[in-house]
XYZ file of C-alpha atoms in Angstrom:
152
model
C 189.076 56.416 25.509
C 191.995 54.998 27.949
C 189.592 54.793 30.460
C 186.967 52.907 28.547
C 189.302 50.408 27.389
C 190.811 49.781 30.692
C 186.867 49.245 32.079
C 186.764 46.793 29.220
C 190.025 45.055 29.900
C 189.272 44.589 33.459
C 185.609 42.938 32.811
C 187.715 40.025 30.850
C 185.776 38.254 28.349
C 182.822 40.041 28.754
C 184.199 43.247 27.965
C 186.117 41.741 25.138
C 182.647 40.926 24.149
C 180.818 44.157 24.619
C 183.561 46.354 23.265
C 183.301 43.828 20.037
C 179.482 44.169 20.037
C 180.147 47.882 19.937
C 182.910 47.577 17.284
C 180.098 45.194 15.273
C 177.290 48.060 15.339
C 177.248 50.954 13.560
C 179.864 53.028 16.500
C 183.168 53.263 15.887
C 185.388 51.513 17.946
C 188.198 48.852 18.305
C 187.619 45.621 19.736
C 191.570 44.344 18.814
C 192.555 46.459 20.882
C 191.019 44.958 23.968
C 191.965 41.402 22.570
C 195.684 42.417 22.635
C 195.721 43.952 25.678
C 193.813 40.653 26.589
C 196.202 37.781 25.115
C 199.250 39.813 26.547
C 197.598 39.075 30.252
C 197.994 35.840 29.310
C 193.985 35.408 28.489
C 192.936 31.616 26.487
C 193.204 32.436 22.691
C 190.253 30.174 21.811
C 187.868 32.511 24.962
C 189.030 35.667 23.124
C 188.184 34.424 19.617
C 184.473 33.262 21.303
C 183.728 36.461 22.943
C 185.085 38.764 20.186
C 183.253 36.582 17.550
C 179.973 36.475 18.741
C 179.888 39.764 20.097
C 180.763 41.523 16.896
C 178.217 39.172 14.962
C 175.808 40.383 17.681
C 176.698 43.668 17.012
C 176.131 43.564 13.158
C 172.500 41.783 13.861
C 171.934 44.872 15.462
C 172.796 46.298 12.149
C 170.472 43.967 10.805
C 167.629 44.423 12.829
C 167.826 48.494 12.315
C 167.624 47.286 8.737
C 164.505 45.340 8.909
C 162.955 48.293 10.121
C 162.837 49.873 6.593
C 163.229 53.736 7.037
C 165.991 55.176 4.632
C 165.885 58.722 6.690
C 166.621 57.007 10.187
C 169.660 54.462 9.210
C 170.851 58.066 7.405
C 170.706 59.616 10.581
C 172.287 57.048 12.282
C 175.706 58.009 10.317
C 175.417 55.210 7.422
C 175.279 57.160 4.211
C 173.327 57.219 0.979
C 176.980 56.486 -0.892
C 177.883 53.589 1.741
C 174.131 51.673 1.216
C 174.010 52.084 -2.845
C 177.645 50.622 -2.583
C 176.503 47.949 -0.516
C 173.437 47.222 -1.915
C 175.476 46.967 -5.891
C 178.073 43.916 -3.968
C 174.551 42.355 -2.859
C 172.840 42.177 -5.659
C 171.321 38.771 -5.658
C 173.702 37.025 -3.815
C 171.250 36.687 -1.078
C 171.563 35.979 2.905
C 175.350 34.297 3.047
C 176.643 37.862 2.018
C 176.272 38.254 5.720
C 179.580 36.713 5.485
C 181.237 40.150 4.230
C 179.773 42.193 7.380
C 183.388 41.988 8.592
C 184.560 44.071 5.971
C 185.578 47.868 7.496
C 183.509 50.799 6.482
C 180.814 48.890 4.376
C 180.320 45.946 6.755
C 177.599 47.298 8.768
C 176.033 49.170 5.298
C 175.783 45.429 4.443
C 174.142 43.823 7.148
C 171.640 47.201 7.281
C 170.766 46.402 3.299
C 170.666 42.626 4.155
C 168.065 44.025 6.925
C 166.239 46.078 4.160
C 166.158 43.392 1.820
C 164.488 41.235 4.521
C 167.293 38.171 4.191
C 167.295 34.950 6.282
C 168.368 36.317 9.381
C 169.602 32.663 10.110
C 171.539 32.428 7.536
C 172.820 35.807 7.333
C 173.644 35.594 11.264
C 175.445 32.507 10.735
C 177.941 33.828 7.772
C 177.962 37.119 9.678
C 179.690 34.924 12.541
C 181.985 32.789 10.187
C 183.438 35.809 8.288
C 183.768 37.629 11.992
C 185.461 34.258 13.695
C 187.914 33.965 11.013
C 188.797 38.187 10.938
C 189.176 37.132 14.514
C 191.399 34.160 14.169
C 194.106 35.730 11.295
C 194.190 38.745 14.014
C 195.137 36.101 17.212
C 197.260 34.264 14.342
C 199.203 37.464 13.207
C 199.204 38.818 17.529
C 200.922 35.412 18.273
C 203.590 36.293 15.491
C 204.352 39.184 16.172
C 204.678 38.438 20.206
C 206.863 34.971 18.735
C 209.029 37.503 17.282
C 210.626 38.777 20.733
């Protein structure tokens, strides 16, 4: 994992980016770390928060878009779970395409952009709240990284 994340940190922004498109999909992985290992290079807040944002929306379109593609058995097999989807599926319930919003949300996040998928939402609409609930995870994250680092 070391090694990954030091492949990552040396491709800059664009590994910020693809480690926050994997972090977005349904593989576990974590994208802050990059970004701290990032801003403590001395890497431009506002590029981090760009790549990290719309590679992790990217990544939960993906989630989308194996969504769309309407088999139950296949997005079980991919590691989402019967449990995770009905939970997901119970917080959407008619609240339509800007629940993309919540696709930042740990565990259930990608359940919800795969049942936004199923449920065949705006994928406009759900890609742009996906990336406004993803920029500002993003931004508290910088905001609470610059804290701490203020603090010695």
């Amino acid at each position: 994992m070391e090694v990954v994340l030091q492949i990552l940190v040396d491709w800059g922004y664009w590994g910020l980016f693809l480690s926050a498109f994997i972090a977005g999909s349904i593989l576990p992985f974590s994208s802050e770390a990059v970004m701290a290992v990032l801003l403590g290079m001395g890497a431009d807040p506002a590029g981090c928060l760009a790549a990290a944002s719309a590679g992790n929306t990217l990544g939960g379109m993906t989630c989308y878009w194996i969504g769309t593609l309407g088999r139950w058995e296949w997005i079980a097999k991919l590691g989402v779970g019967p449990r995770q989807l009905a939970r997901a599926r119970k917080f959407l319930a008619g609240r339509g395409a800007a629940m993309g919003f919540f696709g930042f949300l740990p565990v259930i996040g990608e359940a919800i952009a795969i049942v936004l998928g199923l449920m065949r939402s705006n994928p406009w609409v759900t890609g742009g709240a996906m990336l406004v609930g993803k920029a500002l995870r993003y931004a508290l994250i910088l905001l609470s990284y610059e804290g701490i680092v203020s603090l010695f």
